[in-house]
Amino acid sequence: MAAEGGGKEMNEIKTQFTTREGVYKLLTHSEYSRPNRVPFNSQGSNPVKVSFVNVNDQSGNGDRICFNVGRELYFYIYKGVRKAADLSKPIDKRIYKGTQPTCHDFNHLTATAESVSLLVGFSAGQVQLIDPIKKETSKLFNEERLIDKSRVTCVKWVPGSESLFLVSHASGNMYLYNVEHTCGTTAPHYQLLKQGENYSVHTCKSKSTRNPLLKWTVGEGALNEFAFSPDGKFLGCVSQDGFLRVFNFDAVELHGTMKSYFGGLLCVCWSPDGKYIVAGGEDDLVTVWSFLDCRVIARGHGHKSWVSVVAFDHYTTSVEESDPMEFSGSDEDFQDQMIHFGRDRANSTQSRLSKRNSTDSRPVSVTYRFGSVGQDTQLCLWDLTEDILFPHLPLSRTRTHTNVMNATSPPAGATIITNTSSNTTNGSNSGANTPGINSLSTTLPRSNSLPHSAGTTTANSTSKTGSGGGGIGSGIMDSAIATGVSKFATLSLHDRKERHHEKDHKRNHSMGHISSKSSDKLNLLTKTKTDPAKTLGTLLCPRMEDVPLLEPLICKKIAHERLTVLIFLEDCLVTACQEGFICTWARPGKVGLLSSQNQASSPSGTVV
């Protein structure tokens, strides 16, 4: 394996990496690709994507893999860390003419050893439903391209449904289909169902039920990806206009929004408990957004180019809390919380924070692991730990800042100014914290701690409130840079002051109140989104120095071409690059399964 030195060695591709769990190793004989194993010339083609399904095969090897390379689509038995890949025997292979597959998704509910339902989206806008086991094409949706002519960017089955699926397009539209219904022979006519902050939802007007059931128009430019929350009730969408928008899917209501630092957002994923969303995109950052507080709580900087995929590792993420009523409890708890959440978001957030506060003295151990891959050919792994998630807990390094700046955007009294008030908003009811905050915050040269702690003007306090503070950044940046940044950050304070007095700009739409009418604030967002400078420094897009900056646990170059896939499985993680190679990385302790069985047949073994 290449040394960690400089020069030419830095460009060598890594075949293993080490984290606190141990060593992850690339299994070269578990690589999937086109049968000829020739690198695909990817100029002008759509990204390689991978989908998995388990068909509960009696043999104990029920995993199946589907991937697209150029005009081709392959369906194989996936042997993972157990056996070497046999590329000579795809279960199904399809080559398309005139259009290319762009994305695909299996229905996990209906999958059996005899039949699977696979949706495939195409570059010309069609969606195909196929069964690669039975080798039959059952249906083609948007066949005449009357519904949408633009490229399909993402397709997913609606969680818990055997027949509903959602499709997003480069047009910025998203459509809900039912596999049982036809698409009709004429272009659909629509009727407005709901309109809100830069989104609208229409139903299809026709005598008999036809597809699409709903048409969503979201943001400006392409809708690049969407992801359902773990309980299937919420939908996170990322668009080329740089916005993450989170919707209550059934109620068709906007729950909250976030803006990239700059450029479009390309990918999105949910934490296993539905509390956090991570998005990545053209700002080369990964951004962590709190679903409960509707605000950015951290950013991660490690990639040198656009981030193409983000994914949580459900198997390394651990949430252990002593309070059984906490939000990250069972699915029932989660659903109960959600039912009340829409009706009274502000109160439920406050009560959750105070509930958290009541258990402050008890041990809380939370670590979320997520990963990202990008066009820089690098894989980054990140840990989201409790000092970032709960900065107000005692003995937390970042607590001093986040208590002052980090309140959860108070719904009523947004003009509260003093540190004590911010504490109360943050769920820390003990006034004993305040002196510590004052004495410590003045020593750190960040724009957060400019010399106006207790007497801050209303506008400044609102612009800082909830913008996700944290001392991590100050630990990383040296004081000279930080001081320079803080001077720069003050330049726009006067502008912000006037703007906040004029129209309660930030407090309104960054909260994402479900209870209020979204359409009331349509004009606010319309004005905001056209000028990125106006969102910077607000809850939508806090400044870099206002939120903790994460550093990756590992950041390794693992491919020659840009990376397009990252999937975490129980005993491995799977990556893929635009050359059409799908790589399996054995988790620590799992590599022995394969190498001991296959040493004879695969003399090369694992490349280290």
XYZ file of C-alpha atoms in Angstrom:
608
model
C 0.000 0.000 0.000
C 1.203 3.488 -0.752
C 2.856 5.373 2.036
C 1.194 8.480 3.366
C 4.041 10.637 2.035
C 3.869 13.388 -0.541
C 4.642 13.442 -4.244
C 3.601 10.676 -6.579
C 2.541 8.342 -3.785
C -0.320 10.641 -2.847
C -1.958 9.862 -6.185
C -1.827 6.130 -5.666
C -5.128 4.457 -5.063
C -5.627 3.147 -1.544
C -6.748 -0.454 -1.031
C -7.278 -0.256 2.718
C -7.850 2.291 5.443
C -8.039 2.241 9.224
C -10.653 3.693 11.583
C -11.245 3.163 15.294
C -13.110 -0.083 14.449
C -10.135 -1.515 12.615
C -8.985 -1.985 9.019
C -11.307 -1.845 6.004
C -9.879 -3.786 3.052
C -10.710 -3.707 -0.635
C -11.629 -7.182 -1.886
C -10.286 -7.183 -5.424
C -11.958 -10.478 -6.340
C -15.346 -9.112 -5.233
C -15.302 -6.384 -7.860
C -18.366 -6.154 -10.089
C -18.300 -4.571 -13.521
C -19.191 -5.355 -17.103
C -18.218 -8.971 -17.877
C -15.160 -7.919 -19.911
C -13.812 -5.867 -16.961
C -12.747 -3.139 -19.395
C -12.910 0.378 -17.941
C -15.887 2.190 -19.374
C -15.206 5.381 -21.336
C -17.569 7.558 -19.374
C -17.457 10.757 -21.425
C -20.948 12.206 -21.625
C -22.640 9.246 -19.946
C -24.828 9.181 -16.875
C -23.429 8.282 -13.460
C -23.010 4.617 -12.593
C -25.571 3.750 -9.884
C -26.016 0.616 -7.764
C -29.144 -0.889 -6.156
C -29.360 -3.849 -3.788
C -32.196 -6.154 -2.802
C -32.430 -9.289 -0.660
C -34.759 -11.932 -2.060
C -34.681 -14.228 1.019
C -33.153 -17.067 -0.946
C -33.173 -20.465 0.831
C -29.470 -20.905 0.094
C -28.659 -18.030 2.428
C -27.251 -15.959 -0.417
C -30.211 -13.739 -1.187
C -28.413 -10.487 -2.049
C -28.853 -9.200 -5.592
C -27.101 -6.241 -7.186
C -28.188 -4.065 -10.099
C -25.967 -1.461 -11.747
C -25.978 0.637 -14.895
C -22.934 1.382 -17.046
C -23.553 3.578 -20.074
C -26.402 2.049 -22.115
C -26.204 -1.244 -20.214
C -27.999 -2.546 -17.128
C -26.774 -5.620 -15.201
C -28.373 -7.810 -12.533
C -26.142 -10.252 -10.609
C -26.134 -12.406 -7.499
C -24.075 -10.346 -5.041
C -21.685 -12.505 -3.060
C -20.079 -9.691 -1.095
C -17.338 -10.800 1.278
C -18.322 -14.462 0.979
C -17.257 -15.446 -2.524
C -15.551 -13.963 -5.531
C -17.756 -12.292 -8.111
C -18.604 -14.409 -11.159
C -19.188 -11.872 -13.921
C -19.715 -14.469 -16.645
C -23.250 -15.231 -15.442
C -25.421 -12.159 -15.020
C -29.001 -13.099 -14.128
C -30.123 -10.350 -16.501
C -28.435 -7.916 -18.870
C -30.110 -5.231 -20.959
C -28.725 -2.847 -23.550
C -30.816 0.208 -24.397
C -30.837 2.216 -27.607
C -31.526 5.924 -27.847
C -31.684 6.407 -24.084
C -29.555 5.485 -21.074
C -30.528 4.243 -17.616
C -29.825 6.918 -15.000
C -31.121 5.439 -11.723
C -33.024 2.432 -10.346
C -34.709 1.107 -7.219
C -35.969 -2.302 -6.017
C -39.231 -2.815 -4.173
C -38.041 -4.575 -1.001
C -41.597 -5.372 0.113
C -42.487 -7.543 -2.859
C -39.089 -9.165 -3.570
C -38.987 -12.977 -3.603
C -36.564 -15.537 -5.010
C -38.859 -15.884 -8.059
C -39.701 -12.249 -8.732
C -38.444 -8.721 -8.055
C -39.863 -5.346 -9.099
C -37.167 -3.016 -10.380
C -37.851 0.566 -11.471
C -35.398 2.096 -13.943
C -35.299 5.798 -14.847
C -33.894 6.987 -18.176
C -32.102 9.969 -19.650
C -35.036 10.761 -21.986
C -37.559 10.840 -19.123
C -39.187 7.390 -19.262
C -39.490 5.005 -16.303
C -39.517 1.253 -16.843
C -40.798 -1.409 -14.457
C -38.977 -4.707 -15.050
C -38.555 -8.075 -13.382
C -34.933 -9.156 -13.978
C -35.593 -12.633 -12.546
C -38.598 -13.425 -14.714
C -36.898 -11.487 -17.531
C -40.028 -9.580 -18.375
C -40.727 -5.907 -18.913
C -44.029 -5.260 -17.298
C -44.645 -1.542 -17.891
C -43.259 1.647 -19.333
C -44.291 4.971 -17.813
C -44.092 8.358 -19.555
C -43.454 6.341 -22.717
C -44.472 9.147 -25.073
C -42.722 11.696 -22.814
C -46.016 13.592 -22.471
C -45.538 13.958 -18.701
C -41.905 15.129 -18.692
C -39.228 15.186 -21.382
C -36.221 15.752 -19.119
C -33.778 13.255 -17.623
C -34.908 11.172 -14.649
C -32.630 12.104 -11.737
C -33.989 9.826 -9.004
C -36.626 7.108 -8.708
C -37.809 5.439 -5.486
C -40.662 3.274 -4.282
C -42.751 5.014 -1.636
C -41.861 3.269 1.659
C -44.423 0.667 2.695
C -46.163 0.657 -0.685
C -46.250 -2.134 -3.244
C -47.516 0.104 -6.028
C -46.642 3.801 -5.466
C -43.369 5.293 -6.635
C -41.882 8.768 -6.923
C -39.783 10.085 -9.816
C -37.780 13.340 -9.991
C -36.578 15.005 -13.182
C -33.978 17.512 -14.324
C -36.921 19.850 -15.015
C -37.323 20.361 -11.247
C -40.591 18.392 -11.271
C -41.380 15.273 -9.279
C -44.243 12.877 -10.040
C -46.106 10.305 -7.983
C -47.132 7.195 -9.957
C -49.152 4.078 -9.280
C -47.984 0.973 -11.177
C -51.615 -0.096 -11.594
C -52.601 3.018 -13.547
C -51.884 4.020 -17.132
C -50.290 7.263 -18.220
C -52.968 8.157 -20.761
C -52.543 9.028 -24.422
C -52.677 12.799 -24.007
C -50.666 15.261 -21.954
C -52.055 15.475 -18.408
C -54.090 18.461 -17.229
C -53.321 19.652 -13.707
C -55.218 21.298 -10.908
C -53.440 23.165 -8.085
C -53.570 21.272 -4.797
C -51.159 23.262 -2.655
C -48.673 26.071 -3.039
C -45.974 27.255 -0.677
C -42.467 28.658 -0.412
C -41.176 28.132 -3.916
C -42.981 24.838 -4.434
C -46.373 23.798 -5.758
C -48.241 20.497 -5.942
C -50.846 19.673 -8.584
C -53.243 16.793 -8.997
C -53.999 15.235 -12.356
C -57.415 16.270 -13.697
C -59.102 13.404 -15.580
C -62.337 11.405 -15.578
C -60.630 8.115 -14.769
C -57.629 7.794 -12.448
C -54.390 8.060 -14.382
C -50.717 8.755 -13.824
C -49.253 10.913 -12.535
C -51.312 11.103 -9.351
C -49.404 14.212 -8.230
C -46.973 16.632 -9.791
C -44.574 18.482 -7.491
C -42.680 21.531 -8.780
C -39.802 22.201 -6.404
C -37.322 25.084 -6.472
C -35.438 26.266 -9.540
C -33.418 24.056 -11.859
C -33.013 20.306 -11.637
C -34.253 18.345 -8.622
C -31.085 16.274 -8.195
C -32.088 13.738 -5.549
C -34.673 12.996 -2.896
C -34.775 10.650 0.082
C -37.586 9.452 2.342
C -37.201 9.617 6.112
C -36.824 6.248 7.879
C -40.519 6.241 8.834
C -41.532 7.229 5.286
C -43.475 10.307 6.399
C -41.056 13.027 5.331
C -39.201 13.699 2.105
C -35.889 15.517 1.728
C -35.223 17.039 -1.731
C -32.038 18.693 -2.967
C -32.037 20.947 -6.002
C -29.720 22.754 -8.365
C -30.777 26.051 -6.775
C -28.787 24.988 -3.697
C -31.771 24.341 -1.431
C -32.595 21.352 0.709
C -36.367 21.275 1.189
C -37.965 18.864 3.628
C -41.653 18.067 3.140
C -44.263 16.248 5.118
C -45.012 13.840 2.279
C -48.615 12.936 3.097
C -49.687 16.420 4.199
C -47.796 17.980 1.255
C -46.425 20.661 3.603
C -42.976 22.245 3.712
C -41.293 21.415 7.020
C -38.018 23.296 6.637
C -35.285 24.486 4.259
C -31.529 24.887 4.104
C -29.254 26.565 1.557
C -25.861 25.312 0.383
C -22.834 27.515 0.962
C -22.797 27.987 -2.801
C -23.794 26.034 -5.906
C -26.292 23.232 -6.294
C -26.934 20.428 -3.824
C -26.469 16.995 -5.409
C -27.174 14.380 -2.727
C -29.111 13.856 0.496
C -29.589 11.192 3.180
C -31.275 10.726 6.583
C -29.805 9.494 9.843
C -31.203 6.103 10.946
C -33.421 7.753 13.582
C -34.655 10.512 11.255
C -33.208 13.301 13.397
C -30.560 14.590 11.017
C -30.156 15.097 7.291
C -26.817 15.293 5.511
C -26.555 16.972 2.108
C -23.593 17.407 -0.225
C -22.979 19.272 -3.437
C -21.060 21.797 -5.457
C -19.653 23.670 -2.448
C -17.428 20.603 -1.765
C -18.941 20.420 1.732
C -21.126 17.984 3.594
C -23.761 19.860 5.609
C -25.545 18.385 8.630
C -29.059 19.738 9.223
C -31.216 19.104 12.274
C -34.728 17.947 11.418
C -36.084 19.020 14.820
C -34.529 22.467 14.928
C -34.581 23.125 11.161
C -31.052 24.489 11.157
C -27.506 23.655 10.096
C -25.587 22.143 13.015
C -22.267 21.315 11.323
C -20.372 21.304 8.063
C -17.666 18.912 6.980
C -14.768 19.909 4.766
C -12.575 17.201 3.263
C -13.455 16.902 -0.414
C -11.614 18.841 -3.096
C -14.472 18.716 -5.592
C -18.230 18.200 -5.766
C -19.721 15.717 -3.327
C -21.763 13.186 -5.303
C -23.097 10.809 -2.603
C -23.699 10.977 1.157
C -24.855 7.979 3.215
C -25.228 7.085 6.894
C -23.641 3.891 8.169
C -26.474 2.277 10.136
C -24.148 -0.412 11.459
C -21.557 1.920 13.008
C -23.991 4.594 14.178
C -24.813 4.145 17.865
C -27.411 5.989 19.913
C -27.566 5.054 23.589
C -29.656 7.265 25.818
C -30.857 6.767 29.349
C -34.168 8.527 28.844
C -36.605 6.054 27.221
C -38.876 8.910 26.136
C -36.138 10.530 24.076
C -36.794 11.092 20.399
C -34.339 8.483 19.196
C -36.338 5.679 20.791
C -38.447 3.056 19.073
C -40.328 3.453 15.814
C -43.570 3.925 17.737
C -42.045 6.795 19.686
C -40.822 8.295 16.459
C -44.241 8.088 14.853
C -46.016 9.427 17.939
C -43.658 12.379 18.022
C -44.291 13.036 14.334
C -48.075 13.044 14.724
C -47.921 15.933 17.168
C -44.964 17.535 15.468
C -46.818 19.159 12.590
C -49.484 20.727 14.772
C -47.239 22.477 17.235
C -43.675 22.418 16.113
C -42.383 25.133 18.419
C -43.738 23.598 21.609
C -42.631 20.080 20.756
C -39.119 21.296 20.020
C -38.994 23.153 23.307
C -40.332 20.215 25.276
C -37.818 17.902 23.658
C -35.000 20.218 24.519
C -36.164 20.569 28.096
C -36.555 16.796 28.258
C -32.989 16.529 27.067
C -32.045 19.082 29.704
C -33.619 17.032 32.476
C -31.276 14.174 31.638
C -28.191 16.347 31.379
C -26.653 14.702 34.426
C -27.040 11.222 32.919
C -24.566 9.746 30.471
C -25.445 10.232 26.815
C -23.445 8.448 24.165
C -24.305 9.319 20.585
C -22.161 8.824 17.510
C -23.496 8.939 13.988
C -21.185 7.642 11.269
C -21.705 8.798 7.731
C -19.651 8.725 4.580
C -19.314 10.717 1.382
C -17.712 10.225 -2.020
C -17.018 12.844 -4.619
C -15.772 13.799 -8.023
C -12.314 14.142 -6.454
C -12.243 10.269 -6.386
C -12.027 10.389 -2.586
C -13.969 8.537 0.096
C -14.446 10.417 3.369
C -15.846 8.965 6.598
C -17.222 11.299 9.268
C -18.297 10.951 12.900
C -21.016 13.192 14.263
C -20.540 13.169 18.031
C -22.434 14.551 21.009
C -20.240 17.628 21.428
C -21.623 18.771 18.056
C -25.153 17.424 18.527
C -25.751 18.599 22.104
C -23.372 21.485 22.651
C -25.211 22.617 25.780
C -24.345 19.495 27.762
C -21.927 20.031 30.681
C -18.202 19.615 29.963
C -18.776 19.979 26.229
C -15.984 21.868 24.518
C -18.288 23.778 22.225
C -20.886 24.548 24.859
C -19.665 28.059 25.553
C -20.467 29.229 22.056
C -23.460 27.232 21.198
C -25.297 28.332 24.312
C -24.998 31.942 23.273
C -25.705 31.563 19.600
C -27.373 28.228 19.228
C -30.945 28.679 20.412
C -33.521 26.820 18.399
C -34.895 29.886 16.657
C -37.419 30.923 19.313
C -40.878 31.097 17.799
C -42.310 33.929 19.834
C -39.604 35.956 21.536
C -36.983 36.143 18.843
C -35.834 39.445 20.245
C -34.381 37.876 23.368
C -30.847 39.029 23.619
C -28.937 38.202 26.750
C -27.004 35.018 27.256
C -29.385 33.889 29.958
C -32.330 34.150 27.590
C -30.514 32.183 24.940
C -29.837 29.516 27.509
C -33.474 29.239 28.334
C -34.358 28.887 24.690
C -31.779 26.187 24.341
C -33.367 24.181 27.101
C -30.647 24.989 29.653
C -32.612 26.399 32.523
C -29.765 26.658 34.989
C -28.574 30.244 35.212
C -25.316 28.988 36.666
C -23.999 28.483 33.142
C -24.029 32.152 32.288
C -20.870 33.420 34.013
C -18.842 30.634 32.410
C -20.155 31.578 29.029
C -19.347 35.230 29.414
C -15.838 34.672 30.664
C -14.979 32.096 28.018
C -16.649 33.526 24.954
C -14.696 36.751 25.162
C -11.402 34.911 24.839
C -12.156 33.319 21.483
C -11.492 35.397 18.366
C -14.562 34.362 16.378
C -17.210 36.598 14.937
C -19.606 34.867 17.342
C -17.854 36.471 20.264
C -17.517 40.017 19.001
C -17.521 42.382 21.978
C -21.283 42.766 22.321
C -22.299 39.720 24.303
C -25.010 40.923 26.674
C -26.032 44.142 24.980
C -26.452 42.803 21.471
C -28.952 44.583 19.275
C -32.067 42.756 18.200
C -30.935 42.245 14.629
C -27.619 40.760 15.614
C -29.177 38.376 18.058
C -31.653 37.141 15.490
C -28.992 36.718 12.870
C -26.942 34.600 15.238
C -29.729 32.729 16.946
C -29.801 29.131 15.835
C -27.009 29.496 13.350
C -25.406 26.464 14.805
C -22.326 27.752 16.652
C -19.498 25.707 18.011
C -15.902 25.905 19.058
C -14.679 23.222 16.693
C -13.952 25.786 14.012
C -11.955 27.924 16.423
C -9.875 24.904 17.298
C -9.066 24.340 13.647
C -8.521 27.881 12.422
C -5.632 29.729 13.930
C -6.493 32.909 15.729
C -5.119 35.187 13.030
C -7.442 33.758 10.390
C -10.349 33.738 12.803
C -9.815 37.371 13.706
C -9.709 38.279 10.036
C -12.893 36.363 9.409
C -14.629 38.025 12.341
C -13.724 41.462 10.975
C -15.063 40.479 7.595
C -18.238 39.083 9.134
C -19.066 42.404 10.769
C -19.141 44.242 7.448
C -22.667 43.169 6.664
C -24.154 43.505 10.137
C -25.736 46.885 9.353
C -27.359 45.587 6.183
C -28.725 42.607 8.064
C -30.046 44.861 10.798
C -32.142 46.877 8.391
C -33.382 43.821 6.571
C -34.493 42.080 9.756
C -36.336 45.131 10.989
C -38.107 45.425 7.666
C -39.475 41.941 7.293
C -38.609 39.478 10.061
C -36.866 37.808 7.145
C -34.947 35.026 8.769
C -37.132 34.116 11.661
C -40.092 33.563 9.371
C -39.051 31.162 6.717
C -36.073 29.462 8.312
C -38.286 28.103 11.063
C -40.406 26.346 8.481
C -43.558 26.544 10.632
C -45.891 23.845 9.474
C -48.741 25.432 11.368
C -48.668 28.712 9.427
C -49.699 29.035 5.805
C -46.643 28.479 3.653
C -48.033 30.619 0.855
C -47.910 33.696 3.093
C -44.138 33.569 2.886
C -43.812 32.768 -0.802
C -42.541 36.226 -1.661
C -39.924 36.164 1.077
C -38.189 33.108 -0.292
C -38.549 34.228 -3.869
C -36.564 37.339 -3.061
C -34.041 35.436 -0.979
C -33.155 32.635 -3.342
C -32.282 34.889 -6.239
C -29.487 36.529 -4.255
C -27.244 34.076 -2.384
C -25.651 36.962 -0.505
C -28.946 37.539 1.285
C -29.148 34.005 2.652
C -25.552 33.950 3.917
C -25.454 34.609 7.628
C -29.086 33.585 8.157
C -30.451 30.309 9.508
C -30.811 29.103 5.930
C -27.077 29.359 5.359
C -24.994 30.292 8.394
C -21.500 31.618 7.875
C -18.626 29.146 8.025
C -17.414 30.456 11.371
C -20.870 30.151 12.911
C -21.101 26.365 12.831
C -18.689 23.618 13.884
C -16.434 22.428 11.076
C -15.971 18.657 10.984
C -12.804 17.022 9.768
C -13.062 13.586 8.146
C -11.905 10.523 10.076
C -10.370 9.289 6.863
C -10.098 10.812 3.398
C -8.694 8.406 0.809
C -8.341 8.386 -2.956
C -9.885 5.056 -3.951
C -10.533 5.335 -7.714
C -9.195 6.738 -10.990
C -12.542 8.224 -12.020
C -15.135 10.236 -10.128
C -17.054 8.268 -7.508
C -20.808 7.856 -7.906
C -21.883 5.255 -5.318
C -21.506 4.712 -1.564
C -23.634 2.073 0.180
C -23.112 0.692 3.695
C -23.960 -2.993 4.151
C -23.653 -5.138 7.263
C -20.261 -6.687 6.537
C -18.902 -4.305 3.907
C -19.268 -0.984 2.200
C -19.709 -0.632 -1.547
C -18.338 2.115 -3.779
C -18.460 2.608 -7.539
C -16.745 4.926 -9.982
C -17.639 6.227 -13.399
C -15.418 3.620 -15.085
C -18.034 1.042 -14.127
C -16.183 -0.773 -11.327
C -18.207 -1.617 -8.207
C -15.856 -2.243 -5.281
C -16.513 -4.112 -2.032
C -14.621 -3.046 1.089
C -14.723 -5.648 3.885
C -15.405 -4.252 7.316
C -12.836 -4.983 10.048
C -12.810 -8.690 10.891
C -14.911 -9.654 7.861
C -12.138 -10.105 5.322
C -11.129 -13.547 6.613
C -14.431 -15.002 5.479
C -13.478 -14.612 1.877
C -9.718 -14.918 1.747
C -9.640 -18.250 3.577
C -12.167 -19.785 1.198
C -10.782 -18.356 -2.003
C -7.043 -18.390 -1.539
C -6.629 -21.275 -3.970
C -8.877 -19.933 -6.688
C -7.652 -16.365 -6.323
C -3.890 -16.368 -5.857
C -3.713 -12.598 -5.733
C -5.721 -12.480 -2.492
C -6.417 -9.077 -1.036
C -4.193 -6.312 -2.307
C -2.814 -4.379 0.616
